[in-house]
Short mmCIF file of C-alpha atoms in Angstrom, two decimals:
data_model
loop_
_atom_site.label_atom_id
_atom_site.label_comp_id
_atom_site.label_asym_id
_atom_site.label_seq_id
_atom_site.Cartn_x
_atom_site.Cartn_y
_atom_site.Cartn_z
CA MET A 252 23.89 -34.74 9.79
CA ALA A 253 24.81 -33.49 6.35
CA THR A 254 27.95 -34.82 4.68
CA ASN A 255 30.55 -32.20 3.79
CA TYR A 256 31.51 -33.46 0.33
CA LYS A 257 34.37 -30.94 0.15
CA ASP A 258 36.14 -33.16 2.70
CA PHE A 259 36.35 -35.96 0.13
CA THR A 260 38.77 -33.90 -1.94
CA ASP A 261 40.39 -31.48 0.54
CA LYS A 262 40.61 -33.13 3.97
CA LYS A 263 43.75 -35.06 4.91
CA MET A 264 43.10 -38.50 3.44
CA SER A 265 44.15 -40.58 6.44
CA SER A 266 41.91 -38.57 8.80
CA LEU A 267 38.97 -38.80 6.40
CA PHE A 268 39.61 -42.52 5.93
CA TRP A 269 39.45 -43.32 9.65
CA GLN A 270 36.44 -41.05 10.10
CA TYR A 271 34.51 -43.51 7.92
CA ALA A 272 36.41 -46.70 8.69
CA LEU A 273 36.22 -46.80 12.50
CA PRO A 274 32.40 -46.88 12.82
CA ALA A 275 32.27 -49.37 9.95
CA ILE A 276 34.83 -51.67 11.59
CA ILE A 277 32.84 -51.75 14.80
CA GLY A 278 29.66 -52.44 12.85
CA THR A 279 31.15 -55.29 10.81
CA THR A 280 32.81 -57.04 13.76
CA VAL A 281 29.74 -57.26 16.00
CA ASN A 282 28.35 -60.57 14.74
CA THR A 283 31.82 -62.09 14.96
CA LEU A 284 32.17 -60.83 18.52
CA TYR A 285 28.84 -62.49 19.36
CA ASN A 286 30.21 -65.72 17.92
CA ILE A 287 33.54 -65.47 19.78
CA ILE A 288 31.84 -64.67 23.09
CA ASP A 289 29.44 -67.59 22.71
CA GLY A 290 32.34 -69.87 21.72
CA ILE A 291 34.40 -68.94 24.79
CA PHE A 292 31.55 -69.53 27.24
CA ILE A 293 30.26 -72.66 25.50
CA GLY A 294 33.70 -74.25 25.22
CA HIS A 295 34.66 -73.72 28.85
CA TRP A 296 31.32 -74.22 30.57
CA ILE A 297 29.39 -76.72 28.43
CA GLY A 298 32.05 -78.79 26.64
CA ARG A 299 33.75 -79.77 23.40
CA GLU A 300 30.65 -81.41 21.87
CA ALA A 301 28.70 -78.19 22.43
CA LEU A 302 31.61 -76.23 20.92
CA SER A 303 31.45 -78.44 17.84
CA ALA A 304 27.67 -77.89 17.68
CA ALA A 305 28.22 -74.12 17.81
CA GLY A 306 30.44 -74.45 14.74
CA LEU A 307 27.92 -76.62 12.92
CA ILE A 308 25.12 -74.10 13.20
CA LEU A 309 27.14 -71.23 11.65
CA PRO A 310 25.80 -71.92 8.12
CA VAL A 311 22.24 -71.86 9.46
CA MET A 312 22.88 -68.61 11.33
CA THR A 313 24.53 -67.16 8.22
CA ILE A 314 21.41 -67.84 6.16
CA ALA A 315 19.32 -65.95 8.71
CA ALA A 316 21.83 -63.06 8.64
CA ALA A 317 21.82 -63.06 4.83
CA ILE A 318 18.26 -61.72 4.88
CA GLY A 319 19.63 -58.77 6.85
CA LEU A 320 22.20 -58.09 4.14
CA LEU A 321 19.65 -58.50 1.36
CA ILE A 322 17.35 -55.85 2.81
CA GLY A 323 19.66 -53.74 4.99
CA VAL A 324 22.37 -53.00 2.43
CA GLY A 325 19.86 -52.26 -0.33
CA SER A 326 17.75 -50.03 1.94
CA ALA A 327 20.74 -48.03 3.22
CA SER A 328 22.06 -47.42 -0.30
CA ARG A 329 18.70 -46.20 -1.60
CA ILE A 330 18.13 -43.98 1.43
CA SER A 331 21.50 -42.27 0.87
CA ILE A 332 20.55 -41.56 -2.74
CA PHE A 333 17.08 -40.23 -1.87
CA LEU A 334 18.38 -38.00 0.92
CA GLY A 335 20.97 -36.61 -1.50
CA GLN A 336 18.07 -35.82 -3.86
CA LYS A 337 16.12 -34.22 -0.97
CA ALA A 338 13.41 -36.86 -1.53
CA GLN A 339 12.57 -37.53 2.13
CA ASP A 340 9.20 -39.12 1.32
CA LYS A 341 10.87 -41.77 -0.83
CA ALA A 342 13.43 -42.45 1.90
CA GLU A 343 10.64 -42.95 4.45
CA ARG A 344 8.83 -45.31 2.08
CA ILE A 345 12.02 -47.39 1.97
CA ILE A 346 12.09 -47.44 5.78
CA GLY A 347 8.51 -48.69 5.98
CA SER A 348 8.75 -51.22 3.15
CA SER A 349 11.99 -52.57 4.62
CA PHE A 350 10.24 -53.39 7.89
CA VAL A 351 7.39 -55.30 6.23
CA LEU A 352 9.71 -57.02 3.75
CA THR A 353 11.97 -58.17 6.60
CA LEU A 354 9.03 -59.61 8.51
CA LEU A 355 7.81 -61.42 5.40
CA LEU A 356 11.10 -62.89 4.14
CA SER A 357 12.52 -63.63 7.58
CA GLY A 358 9.24 -65.17 8.70
CA ILE A 359 9.17 -67.54 5.71
CA THR A 360 12.87 -68.41 6.06
CA LEU A 361 12.67 -69.02 9.81
CA ALA A 362 9.52 -71.11 9.47
CA VAL A 363 11.21 -73.37 6.90
CA LEU A 364 14.36 -73.68 9.03
CA MET A 365 12.33 -74.55 12.16
CA ILE A 366 10.18 -77.13 10.34
CA PHE A 367 13.19 -78.90 8.82
CA ILE A 368 15.59 -78.33 11.71
CA ASP A 369 16.42 -82.03 12.24
CA PRO A 370 17.32 -82.98 8.65
CA LEU A 371 19.00 -79.60 8.23
CA LEU A 372 21.36 -80.26 11.14
CA TYR A 373 22.31 -83.67 9.79
CA LEU A 374 22.85 -82.06 6.38
CA VAL A 375 25.41 -79.60 7.80
CA GLY A 376 27.32 -82.46 9.45
CA ALA A 377 25.83 -83.01 12.92
CA SER A 378 26.41 -86.30 14.75
CA GLU A 379 23.94 -87.79 17.23
CA VAL A 380 25.76 -86.01 20.07
CA THR A 381 26.19 -82.57 18.49
CA HIS A 382 22.68 -82.64 17.02
CA THR A 383 21.15 -82.28 20.49
CA TYR A 384 23.27 -79.27 21.44
CA ALA A 385 22.76 -77.56 18.07
CA LYS A 386 18.99 -78.04 18.19
CA GLN A 387 18.79 -76.63 21.74
CA PHE A 388 20.54 -73.46 20.53
CA LEU A 389 18.63 -73.01 17.28
CA GLN A 390 15.18 -73.56 18.81
CA ILE A 391 15.69 -70.32 20.73
CA PHE A 392 18.05 -68.45 18.38
CA LEU A 393 16.07 -68.82 15.15
CA PRO A 394 12.84 -67.12 16.36
CA GLY A 395 14.98 -64.45 18.05
CA SER A 396 17.07 -63.87 14.93
CA LEU A 397 14.20 -61.81 13.55
CA PHE A 398 15.34 -59.09 15.97
CA LEU A 399 18.92 -59.50 14.69
CA THR A 400 17.80 -59.01 11.09
CA LEU A 401 15.66 -55.97 11.88
CA SER A 402 18.31 -54.32 14.06
CA PHE A 403 21.00 -55.01 11.42
CA ASN A 404 18.80 -53.44 8.73
CA TYR A 405 18.02 -50.33 10.70
CA ALA A 406 21.57 -49.84 12.00
CA ASN A 407 22.65 -49.73 8.34
CA MET A 408 19.90 -47.22 7.59
CA MET A 409 20.86 -45.17 10.64
CA ARG A 410 24.39 -44.81 9.25
CA ALA A 411 22.97 -43.88 5.84
CA CYS A 412 20.88 -41.14 7.50
CA GLY A 413 23.99 -39.57 9.05
CA TYR A 414 24.12 -41.19 12.51
CA PRO A 415 27.19 -43.49 12.32
CA LEU A 416 28.26 -42.84 15.93
CA LYS A 417 24.81 -43.53 17.34
CA ALA A 418 24.55 -46.76 15.33
CA MET A 419 27.97 -47.78 16.62
CA LEU A 420 27.02 -47.15 20.26
CA ILE A 421 23.82 -49.16 19.90
CA ILE A 422 25.76 -52.08 18.45
CA LEU A 423 28.37 -51.91 21.21
CA SER A 424 25.67 -51.89 23.89
CA THR A 425 24.30 -55.19 22.60
CA VAL A 426 27.76 -56.80 22.72
CA VAL A 427 28.13 -55.67 26.34
CA ALA A 428 24.67 -57.06 27.13
CA ASN A 429 25.64 -60.43 25.65
CA ILE A 430 28.88 -60.52 27.66
CA ILE A 431 26.93 -59.86 30.87
CA LEU A 432 24.01 -62.23 30.24
CA ALA A 433 25.84 -65.25 28.75
CA PRO A 434 27.73 -66.30 31.92
CA ILE A 435 24.61 -65.73 34.04
CA PHE A 436 22.41 -67.94 31.86
CA ILE A 437 25.02 -70.57 30.99
CA LYS A 438 26.89 -70.94 34.30
CA LEU A 439 24.79 -69.46 37.10
CA PHE A 440 21.39 -70.73 35.92
CA ASP A 441 22.93 -73.84 34.30
CA TRP A 442 20.85 -73.45 31.14
CA GLY A 443 23.61 -74.66 28.80
CA MET A 444 23.14 -74.06 25.08
CA ARG A 445 19.66 -72.68 25.66
CA GLY A 446 21.20 -70.09 27.98
CA ALA A 447 23.77 -69.08 25.35
CA ALA A 448 21.01 -68.68 22.76
CA LEU A 449 18.79 -66.74 25.16
CA ALA A 450 21.60 -64.31 26.06
CA THR A 451 22.23 -63.63 22.37
CA THR A 452 18.50 -63.23 21.67
CA ILE A 453 17.96 -60.73 24.50
CA ALA A 454 20.97 -58.71 23.30
CA MET A 455 19.47 -58.65 19.78
CA MET A 456 16.11 -57.56 21.18
CA LEU A 457 17.85 -54.67 22.99
CA SER A 458 19.43 -53.55 19.72
CA PHE A 459 16.06 -53.73 17.93
CA ILE A 460 14.34 -51.65 20.64
CA LEU A 461 17.05 -48.96 20.50
CA VAL A 462 16.98 -48.57 16.70
CA MET A 463 13.16 -48.44 16.77
CA ILE A 464 13.26 -45.70 19.41
CA HIS A 465 15.52 -43.73 17.07
CA PHE A 466 13.39 -44.14 13.93
CA THR A 467 10.11 -43.35 15.70
CA SER A 468 11.58 -40.23 17.30
CA ASN A 469 11.00 -36.71 16.03
CA LYS A 470 14.78 -36.20 16.17
CA SER A 471 15.43 -38.62 13.31
CA VAL A 472 16.01 -37.17 9.82
CA VAL A 473 13.67 -39.84 8.44
CA ARG A 474 11.05 -41.70 10.47
CA LEU A 475 9.26 -45.01 10.46
CA ARG A 476 5.64 -43.98 9.92
CA LEU A 477 2.55 -46.15 10.17
CA LYS A 478 1.34 -45.11 6.70
CA ASN A 479 4.53 -46.51 5.13
CA LEU A 480 4.25 -49.97 6.70
CA ARG A 481 3.30 -51.63 3.44
CA LEU A 482 4.94 -53.42 0.52
CA ASP A 483 5.64 -50.59 -1.92
CA LYS A 484 6.58 -52.24 -5.23
CA GLU A 485 9.02 -49.56 -6.36
CA SER A 486 10.77 -49.50 -2.97
CA ILE A 487 11.07 -53.30 -2.83
CA LEU A 488 12.63 -53.48 -6.31
CA ASP A 489 15.06 -50.72 -5.33
CA ILE A 490 16.06 -52.61 -2.17
CA LEU A 491 16.45 -56.05 -3.73
CA SER A 492 18.36 -54.86 -6.81
CA ILE A 493 21.26 -53.69 -4.61
CA GLY A 494 21.01 -56.20 -1.78
CA MET A 495 21.00 -59.34 -3.95
CA SER A 496 24.79 -59.42 -4.42
CA PRO A 497 25.80 -59.48 -0.70
CA PHE A 498 22.91 -61.87 -0.05
CA ALA A 499 24.26 -64.31 -2.65
CA MET A 500 27.74 -64.04 -1.14
CA GLN A 501 26.42 -64.95 2.32
CA VAL A 502 24.54 -67.96 0.97
CA ALA A 503 27.67 -69.07 -0.91
CA THR A 504 29.67 -68.79 2.32
CA SER A 505 27.15 -71.06 4.05
CA VAL A 506 27.52 -73.66 1.31
CA VAL A 507 31.32 -73.62 1.66
CA VAL A 508 31.16 -74.10 5.45
CA VAL A 509 28.80 -77.06 5.00
CA PHE A 510 31.22 -78.63 2.51
CA ILE A 511 34.13 -78.09 4.93
CA ASN A 512 32.14 -79.87 7.66
CA TRP A 513 31.50 -82.79 5.32
CA GLN A 514 35.19 -83.07 4.48
CA LEU A 515 36.20 -82.88 8.14
CA ASN A 516 33.69 -85.59 9.04
CA HIS A 517 35.10 -87.78 6.26
CA TYR A 518 38.86 -87.28 6.64
CA ALA A 519 39.31 -86.67 10.39
CA PRO A 520 38.50 -90.29 11.38
CA LEU A 521 41.19 -91.46 8.91
CA ALA A 522 43.65 -89.49 11.08
CA ASN A 523 42.21 -91.04 14.28
CA ILE A 524 40.39 -87.82 15.17
CA SER A 525 36.65 -87.58 15.63
CA GLY A 526 34.74 -85.53 13.09
CA ASP A 527 33.10 -83.56 15.91
CA ASP A 528 36.51 -82.55 17.32
CA ALA A 529 37.79 -81.53 13.87
CA ILE A 530 34.70 -79.37 13.28
CA ALA A 531 35.14 -77.76 16.70
CA ALA A 532 38.83 -77.06 15.93
CA TYR A 533 37.96 -75.52 12.56
CA SER A 534 35.22 -73.42 14.17
CA ASN A 535 37.66 -72.07 16.77
CA ALA A 536 40.18 -71.10 14.08
CA ASN A 537 37.48 -69.68 11.82
CA ARG A 538 36.07 -67.49 14.61
CA LEU A 539 39.46 -65.87 15.07
CA ILE A 540 40.33 -65.27 11.41
CA THR A 541 36.80 -64.05 10.69
CA LEU A 542 37.38 -61.24 13.20
CA PHE A 543 40.36 -59.99 11.12
CA ILE A 544 38.39 -60.40 7.89
CA MET A 545 35.54 -58.31 9.30
CA VAL A 546 38.00 -55.57 10.29
CA VAL A 547 39.26 -55.51 6.68
CA ILE A 548 35.66 -55.29 5.46
CA GLY A 549 35.32 -52.22 7.71
CA VAL A 550 38.48 -50.80 6.13
CA ASN A 551 36.90 -51.33 2.71
CA GLN A 552 33.78 -49.49 3.83
CA GLY A 553 35.98 -46.59 4.95
CA MET A 554 37.67 -46.55 1.55
CA GLN A 555 34.54 -46.84 -0.60
CA PRO A 556 32.97 -43.36 -0.29
CA ILE A 557 36.34 -41.63 -0.73
CA VAL A 558 37.36 -43.65 -3.79
CA GLY A 559 33.86 -43.53 -5.28
CA TYR A 560 33.48 -39.77 -4.94
CA ASN A 561 36.96 -38.94 -6.24
CA TYR A 562 36.72 -41.42 -9.12
CA GLY A 563 33.48 -39.73 -10.15
CA ALA A 564 35.18 -36.33 -9.82
CA GLN A 565 38.14 -37.62 -11.91
CA ASN A 566 40.50 -36.86 -9.03
CA TYR A 567 42.57 -39.95 -9.82
CA ALA A 568 45.56 -39.06 -7.67
CA ARG A 569 43.28 -39.08 -4.61
CA VAL A 570 41.81 -42.42 -5.73
CA LYS A 571 45.28 -43.94 -6.00
CA GLU A 572 46.38 -42.53 -2.65
CA THR A 573 43.31 -43.88 -0.87
CA PHE A 574 43.52 -47.32 -2.49
CA PHE A 575 47.15 -47.91 -1.55
CA TYR A 576 46.59 -46.55 1.96
CA ALA A 577 43.73 -49.04 2.41
CA VAL A 578 45.93 -51.87 1.07
CA LYS A 579 48.63 -50.92 3.57
CA ILE A 580 46.22 -50.88 6.54
CA ALA A 581 44.50 -54.11 5.48
CA THR A 582 47.84 -55.88 5.04
CA VAL A 583 48.92 -54.82 8.52
CA ILE A 584 45.67 -56.24 9.90
CA THR A 585 45.93 -59.59 8.12
CA GLY A 586 49.66 -59.61 8.89
CA ILE A 587 48.82 -59.45 12.59
CA GLY A 588 46.44 -62.37 12.06
CA PHE A 589 49.24 -64.30 10.34
CA LEU A 590 51.73 -63.63 13.16
CA LEU A 591 49.25 -64.62 15.87
CA GLY A 592 48.29 -67.78 14.01
CA MET A 593 51.92 -68.76 13.47
CA PHE A 594 53.43 -67.94 16.85
CA ILE A 595 50.73 -68.12 19.56
CA PRO A 596 48.02 -70.45 18.21
CA ASN A 597 47.92 -72.42 21.48
CA LEU A 598 47.24 -69.28 23.50
CA LEU A 599 44.44 -68.24 21.13
CA ALA A 600 42.89 -71.72 21.08
CA SER A 601 42.92 -71.89 24.87
CA ALA A 602 40.36 -69.07 24.91
CA PHE A 603 37.75 -71.61 23.77
CA THR A 604 38.73 -74.74 25.70
CA SER A 605 40.94 -75.97 28.54
CA GLU A 606 41.31 -79.53 27.14
CA GLN A 607 44.87 -79.91 25.86
CA ASP A 608 44.10 -82.23 22.93
CA MET A 609 41.44 -79.81 21.72
CA ILE A 610 43.85 -76.88 22.11
CA ASP A 611 46.48 -78.77 20.07
CA LEU A 612 44.04 -79.63 17.28
CA SER A 613 42.67 -76.06 17.13
CA SER A 614 46.25 -74.73 17.04
CA THR A 615 47.09 -77.01 14.11
CA ALA A 616 44.03 -75.81 12.23
CA LEU A 617 44.80 -72.16 12.97
CA ARG A 618 48.45 -72.45 11.92
CA TYR A 619 47.52 -74.06 8.60
CA ILE A 620 44.64 -71.69 7.84
CA THR A 621 46.70 -68.54 8.53
CA LEU A 622 49.74 -69.75 6.56
CA LEU A 623 49.22 -67.16 3.75
CA PHE A 624 46.65 -65.02 5.51
CA ILE A 625 48.80 -61.90 5.12
CA LEU A 626 47.88 -61.82 1.40
CA ILE A 627 44.17 -61.50 2.02
CA GLY A 628 44.23 -57.80 2.95
CA PHE A 629 45.44 -56.92 -0.55
CA GLN A 630 42.98 -59.33 -2.20
CA MET A 631 39.95 -57.98 -0.33
CA VAL A 632 40.80 -54.29 -0.83
CA THR A 633 41.41 -54.87 -4.55
CA THR A 634 38.05 -56.63 -4.81
CA SER A 635 36.34 -53.68 -3.12
CA PHE A 636 38.25 -51.17 -5.28
CA PHE A 637 36.67 -52.51 -8.47
CA GLN A 638 33.25 -52.21 -6.87
CA CYS A 639 34.01 -48.58 -5.94
CA ILE A 640 34.85 -47.62 -9.53
CA GLY A 641 31.76 -49.28 -10.96
CA MET A 642 33.27 -52.57 -12.17
CA ALA A 643 30.85 -54.70 -10.18
CA LYS A 644 31.22 -57.85 -12.30
CA ILE A 645 34.98 -57.96 -11.78
CA SER A 646 34.48 -57.33 -8.07
CA ILE A 647 32.01 -60.22 -7.75
CA ILE A 648 34.31 -62.60 -9.65
CA LEU A 649 37.29 -61.69 -7.44
CA SER A 650 35.22 -62.10 -4.30
CA LEU A 651 33.79 -65.45 -5.39
CA SER A 652 37.24 -66.65 -6.50
CA ARG A 653 38.55 -66.91 -2.97
CA GLN A 654 35.38 -68.01 -1.19
CA VAL A 655 33.88 -70.37 -3.76
CA LEU A 656 35.44 -70.75 -7.23
CA ILE A 657 38.91 -71.72 -5.97
CA LEU A 658 38.17 -72.92 -2.44
CA LEU A 659 35.55 -75.57 -3.26
CA PRO A 660 37.66 -77.45 -5.86
CA THR A 661 40.70 -77.16 -3.58
CA LEU A 662 38.72 -78.62 -0.67
CA TYR A 663 37.76 -81.54 -2.89
CA ILE A 664 41.17 -82.24 -4.48
CA LEU A 665 43.79 -81.67 -1.74
CA PRO A 666 42.32 -84.05 0.90
CA LYS A 667 42.43 -86.89 -1.66
CA PHE A 668 46.23 -86.67 -1.51
CA LEU A 669 46.91 -85.17 1.92
CA GLY A 670 43.97 -86.35 4.02
CA LEU A 671 42.96 -84.05 6.90
CA ASP A 672 45.98 -81.80 6.27
CA GLY A 673 44.54 -81.19 2.81
CA VAL A 674 41.34 -79.80 4.34
CA TRP A 675 43.36 -77.37 6.46
CA LEU A 676 45.63 -76.43 3.52
CA ALA A 677 42.74 -75.62 1.19
CA ALA A 678 42.39 -72.15 2.76
CA PRO A 679 45.99 -70.91 2.22
CA VAL A 680 46.10 -72.37 -1.31
CA SER A 681 42.87 -70.53 -2.10
CA ASP A 682 44.29 -67.35 -0.52
CA LEU A 683 47.38 -67.56 -2.73
CA LEU A 684 45.59 -68.24 -6.01
CA ALA A 685 42.90 -65.60 -5.34
CA SER A 686 45.57 -63.01 -4.50
CA ILE A 687 47.47 -63.80 -7.71
CA LEU A 688 44.23 -63.39 -9.68
CA ALA A 689 43.57 -60.05 -7.92
CA TYR A 690 47.09 -58.83 -8.73
CA LEU A 691 46.82 -59.82 -12.40
CA THR A 692 43.41 -58.13 -12.67
CA LEU A 693 44.75 -54.96 -11.06
CA TYR A 694 47.79 -55.03 -13.36
CA TRP A 695 45.49 -55.42 -16.37
CA TYR A 696 43.38 -52.47 -15.21
CA PHE A 697 46.36 -50.17 -14.63
CA LYS A 698 47.82 -51.12 -18.02
CA SER A 699 44.52 -50.50 -19.82
CA VAL A 700 44.19 -47.09 -18.15
CA LYS A 701 47.77 -46.23 -19.07
CA ASN A 702 47.12 -47.19 -22.70
CA ARG A 703 44.06 -44.95 -22.81
CA HIS A 704 45.50 -41.93 -21.01
CA GLY A 705 49.26 -42.31 -21.35
CA HIS A 706 49.74 -42.59 -17.57
CA VAL A 707 48.34 -44.54 -14.65
CA THR A 708 45.40 -42.58 -13.28
CA ALA A 709 44.13 -44.77 -10.48
#
């Protein structure tokens, strides 16, 4: 499916924006939906300790998913470039090298995680009780996550090849499969955490099978060919050079979650709350806000090709229009998250558990964490905007500011004065400071452009 580049300049911007944003939103929210579905079934049918364990293993699962970003994002970007250059052979070499590289890197990563699974779980904050549940899940999920990584990679490449709708339908089918299988394995067969992991693994296998059917079919623009199943040096360097940035961000996110778990384990008992319950409450809140964040990431992906193309074409009015439209949409999305967190946190928390004390603790966490959540839409779109116009270093700094550079010190300092409340408040404080930094950076950029050209051009 060839892209009509004339649309980038002539088509009604809002229609063009949603044409790209909707498939991206569905793609970005899938992993979060997996997590929410598992959390709902685990919380109601296995128990609060299992729910806490499900939160503990998120950093481990994120590391496995980071391999998918490292290879998938880099592969998709290079394929788009090569198809634009009519270099189909190079695109197919990327497809083949990506498969082998995924097997190699994922295999090494998963082997290390499986070998050191016990100390790793204690490192991320597991207690004796939650360790058992977490290990039961990971022993099945980790080997199966290879299918998640491969399907994530090739869904990205499918979109790059001009099949965004097909990629979206494949992803949706796996979510439906997980929704159907999880209650059967967890409740009907009484397999507990192993059942939850197995349902997720089978859904991931389904996704892998469907993307492989596509790329081995004659109908695909580019195909996975046996001759290209090798480690092509040029292709690997092309893939890794682009994928390293999102990979690093995922790893950084894992480190932050581990630190949050440590702080919760330390400060919750001082408030007469078990560390396991505090981790479960944070995990429930985090699942919900992550869904809104992933929707905003989809909005950014809808904005990127329009801003990038028009910035390159020096159509600055279109760039400005698209940027502020994306800010408006993203702010509405995070504003909804803020309103839900402020006014119906108990209702949202009850999706994961029926125990009133756990609902109350999760509600407290959600209300604190979403206190300034409305600002994040602007911060995230601004971060993406600088990436779109080629200022990657600024984009990385702005992204790291909220997730690492500000959040980690805040998580260390605030609890020393406010105890457990300080752990919850670290997120909104980080949101505020990161948004101020984004605004000041944007103001600096607009002013520098105005000084150069005599008017604001973006």
